[in-house]
């Protein structure tokens, strides 16, 4: 009676599809349980799924190879594509300000890692195949492992009398050290540097504010006689600041209107000004003074947020929609992917944008017919768009990139390809029928599901022969070499990033995770620091690091045949 239960739940060397799925579910369940356990307010989070897989794999649990590979690749694709969608257009504005600095720091860390591996190779009898495997595992780079395998396959015919191991052995032994090393470095740095995540969040926001000032409304009263008798258009042009006049109340009256730019200004009129704080303050200082008039915020003029959900508004410029000409409505700002953008005529609307309009209630209702404003539509996932974007990412990751001096082309693979596709789609709002918008709940679910699938498959596969290889190849010594390759560059990045580049610790944690292409460390960082800010730095360095790691691995292996 219970035989069928034992067949499904107990270890099996040749599992069926159902047994493989049960092993995956057991691994994820155990990992999530362990990840929620806290020791002194510290937990492993979702990364515990991988260690649960190592444990179960060691004790005989297996997954069918084809199913395991499929789940691993699918999980990785879901995870990185969700990250790309989550960052959205803010990635490119952040890249202009910090991207070069982040990538220089990450590239320096990778260069230091490969140099240390090369020094270890020259001073030990590891052999090139084991060295590049240890390097790939220490920086947790699966694409680098693939590059190492390709190079070893090319070297074998040149040295027929030499037995070359698979780089996967060194990768499997040092990969856990690579993951734990980055996580340990983040924890140790937080303790030694006395990091307070809340203070770091304030530091991050101050940097963002310095780069991109928040948009605010302020009331002002016209007292400068120089501007009395001039139109709003003339006043704004003369003062030359990027502001929007949303309300106007004549002195001595209670009537409030949304004024045209041709309206003439009178003495002691009250205006509502919207723009960045420096621009608004400068405009008010030139035209008059701050007003405390409360009547300008009342009356028939309302402020509402509308969601862009109709094709009649998607990918249209604000000047093309002409909401003021049609409905006497003024658009003051756009909310997109966590960013707040001051409305300007040339701004193009994306699907899912939230726009703030100012005007009368009946006008706002008429504008809804053009804009859409259907939150129910946004809650429904567009799977055609989602999987179209993932397909595009897989195609990008499969494109061969020819690098001089490299015998074989390199590919971005399932990690960097979907990530780049999601970032590109987010930048332009859509590509054909593929839209960048996906509700936050859906993105979070896809990200967590993807990383759980990836870790479960990876842990079960690595755990199968981890102990045997560890004993046979003197694993403690290999772990020592791996710790050198992992920890020294990690410490270098933390010290230089913190004290030279003055980076906040939240971004620095994401940068380290990205430099090591370490999804486990990223997942740990977001839960340990209770912030999604590390994701931004991670995504900014991940594509470049993937290419550099593969290239460095090729280069080091290509330089060393004479030492074989």
Coordinates of C-alpha atoms in Angstrom, one line a residue:
X1 CA 0.0 0.0 0.0
X2 CA 2.8 2.4 1.0
X3 CA 5.2 1.2 -1.7
X4 CA 4.1 3.8 -4.2
X5 CA 4.6 6.6 -1.6
X6 CA 8.1 5.4 -0.8
X7 CA 8.9 5.2 -4.5
X8 CA 7.9 8.9 -4.9
X9 CA 9.4 10.3 -1.7
X10 CA 12.6 8.3 -1.1
X11 CA 15.9 8.7 -3.1
X12 CA 16.1 7.1 -6.5
X13 CA 19.1 6.9 -8.8
X14 CA 16.9 6.8 -12.0
X15 CA 14.0 9.0 -11.2
X16 CA 10.9 9.3 -13.4
X17 CA 9.5 12.7 -14.4
X18 CA 7.1 12.7 -11.4
X19 CA 9.8 11.7 -9.0
X20 CA 12.0 14.5 -10.4
X21 CA 9.2 17.1 -9.8
X22 CA 8.7 15.8 -6.3
X23 CA 12.4 16.2 -5.5
X24 CA 12.3 19.7 -6.9
X25 CA 9.3 20.6 -4.7
X26 CA 10.9 19.0 -1.6
X27 CA 14.1 21.0 -2.2
X28 CA 12.3 24.3 -2.6
X29 CA 10.1 23.6 0.4
X30 CA 13.0 22.7 2.6
X31 CA 15.1 25.6 1.3
X32 CA 12.4 28.2 1.9
X33 CA 11.8 26.9 5.4
X34 CA 15.6 27.1 6.2
X35 CA 15.8 30.4 4.5
X36 CA 13.2 31.9 6.8
X37 CA 15.1 30.9 10.0
X38 CA 17.0 33.8 11.5
X39 CA 20.1 33.8 13.5
X40 CA 20.7 37.2 15.1
X41 CA 18.4 38.8 12.5
X42 CA 20.3 37.2 9.7
X43 CA 18.9 34.6 7.3
X44 CA 19.9 33.0 4.0
X45 CA 16.6 33.8 2.3
X46 CA 15.9 32.1 -1.0
X47 CA 19.6 31.2 -1.4
X48 CA 19.0 28.4 1.2
X49 CA 17.2 26.5 -1.6
X50 CA 20.6 25.7 -3.2
X51 CA 22.1 24.4 0.0
X52 CA 19.0 22.3 0.6
X53 CA 19.6 20.9 -2.9
X54 CA 23.2 20.1 -2.0
X55 CA 22.1 18.3 1.1
X56 CA 19.4 16.2 -0.6
X57 CA 21.6 15.5 -3.6
X58 CA 24.4 14.2 -1.3
X59 CA 21.9 11.8 0.3
X60 CA 20.8 10.2 -3.0
X61 CA 18.0 12.4 -4.3
X62 CA 18.2 12.8 -8.0
X63 CA 16.4 14.5 -10.9
X64 CA 16.2 13.4 -14.5
X65 CA 19.1 15.1 -16.3
X66 CA 16.9 16.6 -19.1
X67 CA 14.3 17.8 -16.6
X68 CA 16.9 19.3 -14.3
X69 CA 18.6 21.2 -17.1
X70 CA 15.2 22.5 -18.4
X71 CA 14.1 23.6 -14.9
X72 CA 17.5 25.3 -14.3
X73 CA 17.5 27.2 -17.6
X74 CA 13.8 28.2 -17.3
X75 CA 14.3 29.4 -13.7
X76 CA 17.3 31.5 -14.6
X77 CA 15.4 33.1 -17.6
X78 CA 12.4 33.9 -15.4
X79 CA 14.7 35.5 -12.8
X80 CA 16.8 37.7 -14.9
X81 CA 13.9 38.8 -17.2
X82 CA 11.9 39.8 -14.1
X83 CA 14.9 41.9 -12.9
X84 CA 15.0 43.6 -16.3
X85 CA 11.3 44.4 -16.2
X86 CA 11.6 45.6 -12.5
X87 CA 14.3 48.1 -13.3
X88 CA 12.6 49.5 -16.3
X89 CA 13.6 52.9 -17.8
X90 CA 15.3 53.9 -14.5
X91 CA 18.2 51.6 -15.5
X92 CA 19.4 53.9 -18.3
X93 CA 19.1 57.1 -16.3
X94 CA 21.0 55.5 -13.5
X95 CA 23.6 54.0 -15.9
X96 CA 24.4 57.5 -17.2
X97 CA 25.2 58.7 -13.6
X98 CA 26.7 55.6 -12.0
X99 CA 27.0 52.9 -14.7
X100 CA 30.6 53.7 -15.8
X101 CA 31.8 53.8 -12.2
X102 CA 30.1 50.5 -11.3
X103 CA 31.4 48.7 -14.4
X104 CA 35.0 49.9 -13.9
X105 CA 34.9 48.6 -10.3
X106 CA 33.3 45.3 -11.3
X107 CA 35.7 44.8 -14.2
X108 CA 38.7 45.5 -11.9
X109 CA 37.4 42.8 -9.5
X110 CA 37.0 40.2 -12.3
X111 CA 40.5 41.1 -13.6
X112 CA 41.9 40.6 -10.1
X113 CA 40.1 37.2 -9.8
X114 CA 41.5 35.8 -13.1
X115 CA 45.0 37.2 -12.2
X116 CA 44.9 35.4 -8.9
X117 CA 43.8 32.2 -10.6
X118 CA 46.6 32.5 -13.1
X119 CA 49.1 33.0 -10.2
X120 CA 47.8 29.9 -8.5
X121 CA 48.1 27.9 -11.7
X122 CA 51.7 28.9 -12.2
X123 CA 52.7 27.9 -8.6
X124 CA 50.8 24.7 -8.2
X125 CA 50.3 21.4 -10.1
X126 CA 46.5 21.9 -10.5
X127 CA 46.6 21.9 -14.3
X128 CA 44.7 24.4 -16.5
X129 CA 41.5 22.4 -16.6
X130 CA 41.1 22.4 -12.8
X131 CA 42.3 26.0 -12.4
X132 CA 39.7 27.4 -14.8
X133 CA 37.0 25.2 -13.1
X134 CA 38.0 26.6 -9.7
X135 CA 37.9 30.1 -11.2
X136 CA 34.4 29.6 -12.7
X137 CA 33.1 28.2 -9.4
X138 CA 34.8 30.9 -7.3
X139 CA 33.1 33.7 -9.3
X140 CA 29.9 31.6 -9.7
X141 CA 29.9 32.0 -13.5
X142 CA 28.2 29.3 -15.5
X143 CA 29.0 31.0 -18.8
X144 CA 32.7 31.0 -17.8
X145 CA 32.4 27.2 -17.1
X146 CA 31.0 26.8 -20.6
X147 CA 33.9 28.7 -22.0
X148 CA 36.4 26.6 -20.0
X149 CA 34.8 23.4 -21.3
X150 CA 35.2 24.6 -24.9
X151 CA 38.8 25.5 -24.4
X152 CA 39.7 22.2 -22.7
X153 CA 38.0 20.3 -25.6
X154 CA 40.2 22.3 -28.0
X155 CA 43.4 21.5 -26.0
X156 CA 42.8 17.8 -25.7
X157 CA 43.8 17.0 -29.4
X158 CA 47.0 19.1 -28.9
X159 CA 48.0 16.9 -25.9
X160 CA 46.8 13.4 -26.6
X161 CA 49.1 11.9 -23.9
X162 CA 47.7 14.2 -21.2
X163 CA 44.5 13.4 -19.3
X164 CA 42.5 16.6 -18.8
X165 CA 39.8 16.6 -16.2
X166 CA 36.5 18.3 -16.7
X167 CA 36.4 21.9 -15.4
X168 CA 33.0 21.0 -13.9
X169 CA 34.8 19.2 -11.0
X170 CA 36.6 22.3 -9.8
X171 CA 33.4 24.3 -10.5
X172 CA 31.2 22.0 -8.3
X173 CA 33.7 22.0 -5.4
X174 CA 34.2 25.8 -5.3
X175 CA 30.8 27.1 -6.3
X176 CA 29.4 26.9 -2.8
X177 CA 32.4 28.8 -1.5
X178 CA 31.9 31.4 -4.2
X179 CA 28.3 31.9 -3.1
X180 CA 29.0 31.8 0.6
X181 CA 32.2 33.9 0.2
X182 CA 30.2 36.8 -1.3
X183 CA 27.4 36.5 1.3
X184 CA 30.0 36.3 4.1
X185 CA 31.8 39.4 2.7
X186 CA 28.5 41.3 2.7
X187 CA 27.7 40.3 6.3
X188 CA 31.3 40.9 7.5
X189 CA 31.4 44.3 5.8
X190 CA 28.1 45.3 7.4
X191 CA 29.4 44.4 10.9
X192 CA 32.9 45.8 10.6
X193 CA 31.8 49.0 8.9
X194 CA 28.8 49.3 11.2
X195 CA 26.4 49.7 8.4
X196 CA 22.8 50.8 9.1
X197 CA 20.6 49.9 6.2
X198 CA 18.2 52.8 6.9
X199 CA 21.0 55.3 6.9
X200 CA 22.3 53.8 3.7
X201 CA 18.8 54.1 2.2
X202 CA 18.9 57.8 3.1
X203 CA 22.3 58.1 1.5
X204 CA 21.1 56.4 -1.7
X205 CA 18.0 58.7 -1.9
X206 CA 20.2 61.8 -1.3
X207 CA 22.3 60.7 -4.3
X208 CA 19.2 60.1 -6.4
X209 CA 17.8 63.5 -5.3
X210 CA 21.0 65.2 -6.2
X211 CA 20.9 63.5 -9.6
X212 CA 17.2 63.9 -10.3
X213 CA 15.3 66.4 -8.2
X214 CA 11.8 65.4 -7.0
X215 CA 8.8 67.2 -8.6
X216 CA 6.8 69.3 -6.2
X217 CA 3.9 71.8 -6.3
X218 CA 4.1 75.3 -4.7
X219 CA 1.8 78.3 -4.5
X220 CA 3.1 81.8 -5.3
X221 CA 1.6 85.3 -5.5
X222 CA 2.6 87.7 -8.2
X223 CA 4.2 90.8 -6.7
X224 CA 6.8 91.8 -9.2
X225 CA 5.4 94.6 -11.4
X226 CA 7.7 93.6 -14.2
X227 CA 5.6 90.5 -15.0
X228 CA 2.1 92.2 -14.5
X229 CA 0.4 92.4 -17.9
X230 CA 2.5 89.6 -19.4
X231 CA 1.2 86.3 -20.5
X232 CA 2.1 83.0 -18.6
X233 CA 4.1 82.0 -21.8
X234 CA 6.1 85.2 -21.7
X235 CA 6.9 84.9 -18.0
X236 CA 8.0 81.3 -18.2
X237 CA 10.1 82.0 -21.3
X238 CA 11.8 84.9 -19.7
X239 CA 12.6 83.2 -16.4
X240 CA 13.6 80.1 -18.4
X241 CA 12.8 77.3 -16.0
X242 CA 11.1 74.0 -16.7
X243 CA 7.9 74.5 -14.7
X244 CA 4.1 74.1 -15.3
X245 CA 1.4 76.5 -14.1
X246 CA -1.5 74.3 -13.2
X247 CA -3.9 76.6 -11.3
X248 CA -4.6 80.3 -11.4
X249 CA -6.8 82.4 -9.0
X250 CA -7.4 86.0 -9.5
X251 CA -6.8 88.3 -6.6
X252 CA -10.0 89.0 -4.6
X253 CA -11.9 86.1 -6.1
X254 CA -12.5 82.4 -5.3
X255 CA -12.6 81.2 -8.9
X256 CA -9.8 78.8 -9.9
X257 CA -9.0 77.9 -13.4
X258 CA -6.5 75.8 -15.3
X259 CA -4.9 78.6 -17.4
X260 CA -3.9 78.7 -21.0
X261 CA -0.3 79.9 -21.7
X262 CA -1.9 83.0 -23.3
X263 CA -3.6 84.2 -20.0
X264 CA -2.4 87.6 -18.9
X265 CA -1.0 87.9 -15.3
X266 CA -2.5 90.5 -12.9
X267 CA -1.0 91.9 -9.8
X268 CA -1.5 89.6 -6.7
X269 CA -2.8 86.7 -8.8
X270 CA -2.0 83.3 -7.1
X271 CA -0.5 80.5 -9.2
X272 CA 0.2 76.9 -8.5
X273 CA 3.6 75.9 -9.9
X274 CA 4.8 72.4 -10.5
X275 CA 8.4 71.4 -11.2
X276 CA 11.7 70.5 -9.5
X277 CA 12.2 72.4 -6.2
X278 CA 15.2 74.5 -7.5
X279 CA 13.3 75.5 -10.6
X280 CA 10.1 76.3 -8.7
X281 CA 11.9 78.3 -6.0
X282 CA 13.8 80.3 -8.6
X283 CA 10.6 81.0 -10.6
X284 CA 8.8 82.1 -7.5
X285 CA 11.7 84.4 -6.4
X286 CA 11.6 86.1 -9.7
X287 CA 7.8 86.5 -10.1
X288 CA 6.8 87.2 -6.5
X289 CA 6.6 85.3 -3.3
X290 CA 5.3 82.1 -1.6
X291 CA 1.6 82.2 -1.0
X292 CA -0.5 80.7 1.8
X293 CA -3.8 81.1 -0.1
X294 CA -5.8 77.9 0.5
X295 CA -8.6 78.7 -2.0
X296 CA -6.5 77.9 -5.0
X297 CA -6.6 74.2 -4.0
X298 CA -10.3 74.1 -3.8
X299 CA -13.3 74.7 -6.1
X300 CA -14.0 72.7 -9.2
X301 CA -10.4 72.0 -10.2
X302 CA -9.4 68.5 -9.2
X303 CA -6.1 66.5 -9.3
X304 CA -6.4 62.9 -10.5
X305 CA -4.1 60.0 -11.5
X306 CA -5.0 58.1 -14.7
X307 CA -3.5 54.9 -16.0
X308 CA -2.6 54.6 -19.6
X309 CA -4.3 51.4 -20.8
X310 CA -5.7 52.2 -24.2
X311 CA -3.9 51.9 -27.6
X312 CA -5.2 55.4 -28.5
X313 CA -2.8 56.9 -25.9
X314 CA 0.1 54.4 -25.9
X315 CA 3.2 55.6 -27.7
X316 CA 1.7 59.0 -28.3
X317 CA 3.4 62.3 -27.4
X318 CA 1.6 64.5 -24.9
X319 CA 1.5 67.2 -27.6
X320 CA -0.3 64.7 -29.9
X321 CA -2.9 63.9 -27.3
X322 CA -3.5 67.6 -26.6
X323 CA -5.6 67.1 -23.5
X324 CA -5.6 70.8 -22.7
X325 CA -7.0 71.7 -26.1
X326 CA -9.6 69.0 -26.0
X327 CA -10.6 68.9 -22.4
X328 CA -8.9 71.9 -20.6
X329 CA -6.8 69.4 -18.7
X330 CA -3.2 69.9 -17.8
X331 CA -0.8 66.9 -17.3
X332 CA 1.8 67.7 -14.7
X333 CA 3.8 64.6 -14.3
X334 CA 4.2 60.9 -15.3
X335 CA 4.9 58.0 -12.9
X336 CA 6.8 55.2 -14.6
X337 CA 8.8 52.3 -13.1
X338 CA 9.3 54.2 -9.8
X339 CA 10.3 57.4 -11.6
X340 CA 8.5 60.7 -11.5
X341 CA 8.8 62.7 -14.7
X342 CA 7.8 66.3 -15.3
X343 CA 5.4 66.4 -18.2
X344 CA 6.6 68.0 -21.4
X345 CA 5.1 68.1 -24.9
X346 CA 7.6 65.7 -26.4
X347 CA 7.2 63.0 -23.7
X348 CA 6.0 59.7 -25.1
X349 CA 3.5 57.7 -23.0
X350 CA 4.1 53.9 -22.3
X351 CA 1.5 51.3 -21.5
X352 CA 1.0 51.2 -17.8
X353 CA 2.2 54.8 -17.2
X354 CA 0.3 56.8 -14.5
X355 CA -0.3 60.4 -15.4
X356 CA -1.4 63.2 -13.1
X357 CA -4.0 65.5 -14.6
X358 CA -5.5 68.8 -13.3
X359 CA -8.9 70.0 -14.4
X360 CA -12.7 69.7 -13.9
X361 CA -14.3 66.4 -13.0
X362 CA -16.4 66.2 -16.2
X363 CA -13.3 66.9 -18.3
X364 CA -11.4 64.1 -16.5
X365 CA -14.2 61.7 -17.2
X366 CA -14.0 62.5 -20.9
X367 CA -10.2 62.1 -20.9
X368 CA -10.6 58.6 -19.5
X369 CA -12.2 57.5 -22.8
X370 CA -9.0 58.3 -24.5
X371 CA -6.5 57.3 -21.8
X372 CA -8.2 54.1 -20.6
X373 CA -7.6 54.2 -16.8
X374 CA -8.5 50.5 -16.3
X375 CA -6.6 49.1 -13.3
X376 CA -8.3 45.7 -13.9
X377 CA -6.6 45.5 -17.3
X378 CA -3.2 46.1 -15.6
X379 CA -3.8 43.4 -13.1
X380 CA -4.3 40.8 -15.9
X381 CA -0.9 39.6 -17.1
X382 CA -0.3 39.8 -20.9
X383 CA 1.3 36.4 -21.5
X384 CA 1.7 36.9 -25.2
X385 CA 3.9 40.0 -24.5
X386 CA 5.7 38.3 -21.6
X387 CA 6.8 35.2 -23.5
X388 CA 7.4 37.2 -26.7
X389 CA 10.0 39.2 -24.7
X390 CA 11.5 36.0 -23.2
X391 CA 11.8 34.5 -26.7
X392 CA 13.6 37.7 -27.9
X393 CA 15.9 37.4 -24.9
X394 CA 16.8 33.8 -25.7
X395 CA 17.6 34.8 -29.3
X396 CA 19.8 37.6 -28.1
X397 CA 21.6 35.3 -25.7
X398 CA 22.2 32.8 -28.6
X399 CA 23.9 35.3 -30.9
X400 CA 27.6 34.3 -31.4
X401 CA 29.9 37.2 -30.6
X402 CA 33.3 37.0 -32.3
X403 CA 36.1 38.4 -30.2
X404 CA 39.6 38.8 -31.6
X405 CA 42.1 36.2 -30.5
X406 CA 39.3 33.9 -29.4
X407 CA 39.1 30.6 -31.3
X408 CA 35.4 30.3 -30.7
X409 CA 32.6 32.9 -30.5
X410 CA 31.1 33.6 -27.1
X411 CA 27.4 33.9 -26.3
X412 CA 25.6 35.8 -23.6
X413 CA 23.5 32.8 -22.8
X414 CA 20.3 32.5 -20.9
X415 CA 21.4 34.9 -18.2
X416 CA 22.5 38.0 -19.9
X417 CA 20.3 37.6 -23.0
X418 CA 16.8 37.9 -21.4
X419 CA 18.1 40.6 -19.0
X420 CA 19.2 42.7 -22.0
X421 CA 16.0 42.1 -23.8
X422 CA 13.9 43.2 -20.8
X423 CA 16.0 46.3 -20.4
X424 CA 15.7 47.2 -24.1
X425 CA 11.9 46.7 -24.1
X426 CA 11.6 48.8 -20.9
X427 CA 13.7 51.6 -22.4
X428 CA 11.4 51.9 -25.4
X429 CA 8.1 50.9 -23.8
X430 CA 7.5 48.1 -26.3
X431 CA 8.9 46.3 -29.3
X432 CA 6.0 45.5 -31.7
X433 CA 3.4 43.6 -29.6
X434 CA 5.9 43.1 -26.6
X435 CA 5.2 45.6 -23.8
X436 CA 7.4 46.4 -20.9
X437 CA 4.6 46.8 -18.4
X438 CA 4.0 43.9 -16.0
X439 CA 2.3 44.5 -12.6
X440 CA 4.6 44.5 -9.6
X441 CA 3.0 41.4 -8.0
X442 CA 3.6 39.4 -11.2
X443 CA 7.2 40.5 -11.5
X444 CA 7.9 39.6 -7.9
X445 CA 6.3 36.2 -8.2
X446 CA 8.2 35.4 -11.5
X447 CA 11.5 36.5 -9.9
X448 CA 11.1 34.4 -6.8
X449 CA 9.8 31.4 -8.7
X450 CA 12.6 31.6 -11.2
X451 CA 15.4 31.7 -8.6
X452 CA 13.9 28.9 -6.6
X453 CA 13.7 26.6 -9.7
X454 CA 17.3 27.6 -10.6
X455 CA 18.7 26.9 -7.1
X456 CA 16.8 23.6 -6.7
X457 CA 18.2 22.2 -9.9
X458 CA 21.7 23.5 -9.4
X459 CA 21.9 22.2 -5.8
X460 CA 20.6 18.7 -6.6
X461 CA 22.9 18.3 -9.5
X462 CA 26.0 19.6 -7.6
X463 CA 25.2 17.6 -4.5
X464 CA 25.2 14.2 -6.3
X465 CA 29.0 13.9 -6.6
X466 CA 30.1 16.7 -4.4
X467 CA 31.4 14.6 -1.5
X468 CA 33.2 12.0 -3.7
X469 CA 35.0 14.7 -5.8
X470 CA 35.8 16.7 -2.6
X471 CA 37.6 13.7 -1.1
X472 CA 39.3 12.5 -4.3
X473 CA 40.7 15.9 -5.3
X474 CA 41.7 17.2 -1.9
X475 CA 38.7 19.5 -1.7
X476 CA 39.9 21.5 1.3
X477 CA 42.9 22.7 -0.7
X478 CA 40.8 23.6 -3.7
X479 CA 38.4 25.5 -1.4
X480 CA 41.4 27.4 0.0
X481 CA 42.4 28.4 -3.6
X482 CA 38.7 29.3 -4.3
X483 CA 38.5 31.4 -1.2
X484 CA 41.5 33.4 -2.3
X485 CA 39.9 34.0 -5.8
X486 CA 36.6 34.9 -4.2
X487 CA 37.4 36.9 -1.1
X488 CA 40.4 39.1 -2.1
X489 CA 38.6 40.8 -5.1
X490 CA 35.4 41.0 -3.0
X491 CA 37.2 42.9 -0.2
X492 CA 38.9 45.0 -2.9
X493 CA 35.5 46.0 -4.4
X494 CA 34.1 46.8 -1.0
X495 CA 37.0 49.0 0.2
X496 CA 37.4 50.9 -3.1
X497 CA 33.7 51.3 -3.6
X498 CA 33.1 52.4 -0.1
X499 CA 36.0 54.7 0.6
X500 CA 37.1 55.9 -2.9
X501 CA 33.9 56.0 -4.9
X502 CA 31.8 56.7 -1.8
X503 CA 29.0 54.3 -2.7
X504 CA 26.1 53.5 -0.4
X505 CA 26.3 49.9 0.9
X506 CA 23.0 48.9 -0.7
X507 CA 24.3 49.6 -4.2
X508 CA 27.7 48.1 -3.3
X509 CA 26.1 44.8 -2.2
X510 CA 24.3 44.6 -5.6
X511 CA 27.5 45.5 -7.4
X512 CA 29.4 42.7 -5.7
X513 CA 26.7 40.2 -6.5
X514 CA 26.7 41.4 -10.1
X515 CA 30.5 41.3 -10.4
X516 CA 30.3 37.6 -9.4
X517 CA 27.2 37.0 -11.4
X518 CA 25.9 35.6 -8.1
X519 CA 22.1 35.4 -8.1
X520 CA 22.2 33.8 -4.6
X521 CA 24.1 36.7 -3.1
X522 CA 21.7 39.2 -4.8
X523 CA 18.7 37.3 -3.4
X524 CA 20.4 37.3 0.0
X525 CA 21.2 41.0 -0.2
X526 CA 17.7 42.1 -0.9
X527 CA 16.3 40.1 2.1
X528 CA 19.3 40.8 4.4
X529 CA 19.2 44.6 3.8
X530 CA 15.4 44.6 3.2
X531 CA 15.7 46.6 0.0
X532 CA 15.5 46.1 -3.8
X533 CA 18.2 48.8 -4.4
X534 CA 20.9 46.1 -4.8
X535 CA 19.0 44.9 -7.9
X536 CA 19.8 48.1 -9.8
X537 CA 23.6 47.9 -9.4
X538 CA 23.5 44.1 -10.1
X539 CA 21.7 44.6 -13.5
X540 CA 24.0 47.5 -14.5
X541 CA 27.2 45.3 -14.3
X542 CA 25.8 41.8 -15.1
X543 CA 25.9 42.0 -18.9
X544 CA 29.4 43.4 -19.1
X545 CA 30.8 41.1 -16.4
X546 CA 29.4 38.0 -18.2
X547 CA 31.3 39.0 -21.4
X548 CA 34.5 39.8 -19.5
X549 CA 34.4 36.7 -17.4
X550 CA 34.0 34.5 -20.5
X551 CA 36.7 36.4 -22.3
X552 CA 39.2 36.3 -19.4
X553 CA 38.6 32.5 -19.0
X554 CA 39.3 32.0 -22.7
X555 CA 42.3 34.2 -22.6
X556 CA 43.9 32.5 -19.5
X557 CA 43.3 29.1 -20.9
X558 CA 44.6 30.2 -24.3
X559 CA 47.8 31.6 -22.8
X560 CA 48.8 28.5 -20.9
X561 CA 49.1 25.4 -23.2
X562 CA 52.9 25.6 -23.0
X563 CA 52.7 24.9 -19.3
X564 CA 50.8 21.7 -19.8

